[in-house]
Amino acid sequence: MTETPNTGAYTLTPIAHIESEFPEKFGIPRQSGLVEELRARIVFEPDFRSAEAVRGLESYSHLWLIWQFSGVVAAGQDGKNWRPTVRPPRLGGNTRLGVFATRSPFRPNALGLSCVKLVGVEPHTPRGPVLTVAGADLMDGTPIYDIKPYLPYVDARPDAVGGFTERTKDYALTVDFPPELLACVAPEHRDALMGVLAGDPRPSYQHDPEREYGMAFAGLTVRFRVDGAVLTVTDVRPAD
């Protein structure tokens, strides 16, 4: 007798959300771990605020987060509107690849996967357990569906091949941040901001040296221009 696969729909329930310094998508590192100086907090939803659920987590150094591209979902660009090919920004926005050969947010289920460093576990706070992580590439408020420990003996593959990303993984800009503007940034956020800017927040197909960009980060609006391989910060002020 042939068994019929269970194709019934299953609704995922967010177990937590992240609190990060990015209120919008622009500026978020393209992959987790690229800017380890970034700090974020994982706050569990009321139904999952159990200290028992995080018991033993502190013995791991890194975590896997399974989460939702909530901005894509809110814009109605997921699910039935997905496309089989996408144009990865790091390839200039003109080359098409299969969606499953990329980490594009425009996927059938709009799910993301990130490996983050576990910095701290606070099991008993007024909001239940709170995890502090480093290197997260998630927008503030992003729903998290699951958290799993990273296991280096099975998850690490030093001989793995990274496809087209092998050509772009070492790309970085030189950041010219005038001291008087850097002084407007809280000391605890400076290294993280420098790392984010060095990673080039712009879409890869934009190369106008006169164009000024604005990025929201840690309660600030940071404006900058890019000429060749040099990013120059032009203004820093409190976000509106």
XYZ file of C-alpha atoms in Angstrom:
240
model
C 0.000 0.000 0.000
C 1.334 3.430 -0.925
C 1.147 6.054 1.741
C -0.147 9.493 0.778
C 1.986 12.378 2.081
C 0.307 14.677 4.546
C -0.178 17.903 2.578
C -2.339 19.665 5.139
C -1.470 23.323 5.773
C 0.411 24.116 8.966
C 0.488 27.568 10.469
C 3.800 28.640 11.973
C 3.596 30.577 15.226
C 6.269 33.157 16.087
C 7.973 32.232 19.348
C 9.931 35.484 19.680
C 10.918 38.692 17.956
C 14.187 40.538 17.652
C 15.053 44.020 18.858
C 17.791 45.417 16.654
C 19.164 48.826 15.655
C 17.602 48.629 12.181
C 14.046 50.054 11.955
C 14.053 49.483 8.185
C 15.608 47.096 5.692
C 18.147 49.487 4.136
C 21.565 49.071 5.733
C 21.090 45.616 7.224
C 24.126 43.392 6.494
C 23.452 40.976 3.654
C 24.352 37.951 5.762
C 24.556 37.161 9.444
C 27.958 37.284 11.095
C 29.431 39.877 8.740
C 29.344 42.568 11.442
C 29.802 40.789 14.744
C 29.921 44.122 16.604
C 26.160 44.427 16.070
C 24.130 43.552 19.147
C 20.477 42.560 19.231
C 18.039 41.078 21.734
C 15.669 38.164 21.260
C 12.488 38.608 23.301
C 10.060 35.711 23.573
C 6.340 36.081 22.959
C 4.095 35.708 26.055
C 3.155 32.067 25.394
C 6.826 31.068 25.243
C 8.269 33.057 28.150
C 9.589 30.077 30.040
C 12.983 30.058 31.702
C 12.911 26.274 31.396
C 12.821 26.575 27.594
C 16.286 28.174 27.514
C 17.877 25.989 30.192
C 21.280 24.823 28.959
C 21.406 27.311 26.083
C 24.316 29.170 27.675
C 26.593 26.193 26.983
C 26.502 26.958 23.238
C 28.427 29.737 21.513
C 26.201 30.181 18.444
C 22.561 29.779 17.471
C 20.519 29.218 14.337
C 17.518 31.529 13.974
C 14.627 30.671 11.669
C 12.639 33.811 10.958
C 10.337 35.590 8.516
C 11.106 38.336 6.030
C 8.269 40.337 7.569
C 8.795 43.348 5.292
C 8.346 41.166 2.228
C 5.209 39.592 3.669
C 3.743 42.988 4.585
C 4.286 44.137 1.007
C 2.470 41.080 -0.351
C 5.572 39.889 -2.226
C 5.739 36.327 -0.921
C 3.730 33.134 -1.380
C 1.710 33.069 -4.560
C 3.649 36.050 -5.924
C 7.037 34.338 -5.766
C 9.178 34.002 -8.893
C 11.507 31.132 -9.835
C 14.408 33.491 -10.593
C 15.802 36.531 -8.817
C 18.575 39.068 -9.473
C 21.138 38.945 -6.623
C 22.297 42.479 -5.730
C 25.918 41.378 -5.413
C 25.876 40.420 -9.101
C 24.873 43.946 -10.073
C 21.132 43.348 -10.280
C 21.229 42.194 -13.904
C 22.067 38.478 -13.664
C 19.225 36.077 -12.899
C 19.654 32.944 -10.792
C 17.192 30.414 -9.455
C 15.658 31.590 -6.201
C 16.848 28.435 -4.442
C 20.433 29.193 -5.505
C 20.258 32.462 -3.541
C 19.233 33.798 -0.151
C 16.808 36.279 -1.637
C 13.876 37.263 0.603
C 11.460 36.793 -2.304
C 10.807 33.103 -1.647
C 7.642 30.986 -1.531
C 7.551 31.027 2.280
C 9.691 34.160 2.945
C 11.748 32.379 5.601
C 15.251 33.410 6.606
C 18.039 31.480 8.326
C 20.775 33.190 10.351
C 23.685 31.999 12.449
C 24.374 34.393 15.329
C 26.767 34.441 18.261
C 25.144 34.009 21.662
C 26.446 36.773 23.925
C 24.203 36.342 26.944
C 21.169 34.576 28.388
C 18.937 36.350 30.911
C 16.366 33.744 31.964
C 14.466 35.960 34.394
C 13.552 39.462 33.209
C 10.208 41.311 33.392
C 9.666 40.117 29.805
C 10.731 36.548 30.442
C 13.944 35.097 29.005
C 15.958 37.516 26.854
C 18.884 36.460 24.660
C 21.592 38.885 23.549
C 23.179 37.943 20.234
C 25.895 39.337 17.972
C 26.021 39.546 14.187
C 22.289 39.367 13.499
C 21.023 40.515 10.085
C 17.400 41.075 11.112
C 15.216 44.164 11.040
C 13.789 45.374 14.347
C 10.604 43.480 15.199
C 11.297 40.514 12.907
C 9.318 37.442 14.047
C 11.381 34.388 14.942
C 9.867 30.935 14.461
C 12.556 28.749 15.968
C 15.920 28.807 17.718
C 18.352 25.909 17.497
C 21.888 25.499 18.821
C 24.707 25.611 16.282
C 26.663 22.345 16.388
C 30.171 22.841 14.973
C 30.872 19.139 14.487
C 28.031 18.832 11.983
C 27.162 22.409 10.947
C 30.671 23.567 10.007
C 31.865 22.592 6.528
C 35.249 24.267 5.868
C 35.512 22.641 2.418
C 32.098 23.859 1.237
C 31.803 25.837 -2.012
C 29.956 29.158 -1.899
C 28.783 29.593 -5.486
C 28.767 33.151 -6.823
C 29.415 34.509 -3.312
C 33.038 33.346 -3.546
C 33.579 36.334 -5.851
C 32.078 38.894 -3.495
C 32.745 37.668 0.056
C 35.807 39.887 0.613
C 34.253 43.067 -0.802
C 34.518 46.072 1.534
C 34.632 49.855 1.330
C 36.990 52.250 3.068
C 34.919 54.409 5.416
C 35.765 58.109 5.841
C 33.878 59.138 8.984
C 34.726 62.711 10.047
C 35.495 62.785 13.803
C 32.922 65.506 14.517
C 30.200 63.307 12.978
C 31.413 60.100 14.606
C 31.121 61.908 17.943
C 27.335 62.050 17.341
C 27.184 58.246 17.568
C 27.022 56.579 20.979
C 30.371 54.877 21.696
C 28.763 51.443 22.018
C 27.398 51.705 18.459
C 30.426 53.102 16.628
C 32.232 49.883 15.708
C 28.999 48.266 14.549
C 28.087 51.264 12.397
C 31.547 51.329 10.825
C 31.202 47.639 9.972
C 27.782 48.153 8.414
C 29.011 51.040 6.262
C 32.126 49.129 5.154
C 29.827 46.392 3.861
C 28.264 48.912 1.427
C 24.528 49.277 2.180
C 23.735 50.473 -1.363
C 22.088 48.344 -4.040
C 24.988 47.016 -6.127
C 23.669 48.550 -9.334
C 23.906 52.128 -8.022
C 27.268 53.826 -8.638
C 26.515 57.566 -8.816
C 29.211 59.276 -6.677
C 26.975 62.354 -6.247
C 24.022 60.426 -4.864
C 23.500 60.781 -1.120
C 21.997 57.916 0.844
C 20.276 57.941 4.215
C 20.333 54.990 6.599
C 18.450 54.601 9.882
C 20.553 53.062 12.644
C 20.320 53.117 16.446
C 17.976 56.095 16.554
C 20.039 58.087 14.058
C 19.879 58.971 10.387
C 23.301 58.523 8.816
C 23.859 60.095 5.399
C 26.720 59.167 3.094
C 28.096 59.117 -0.443
C 30.232 56.487 -2.177
C 32.897 57.297 -4.740
C 34.701 54.229 -6.002
C 35.819 52.214 -2.993
C 35.452 55.060 -0.469
C 32.306 55.773 1.547
C 32.181 59.248 3.081
C 29.726 60.066 5.859
C 28.184 63.487 5.229
C 25.744 63.902 8.114
C 24.568 62.250 11.327
C 21.479 63.420 13.173
C 18.688 62.019 15.373
C 16.074 60.143 13.380
C 12.795 61.960 12.796
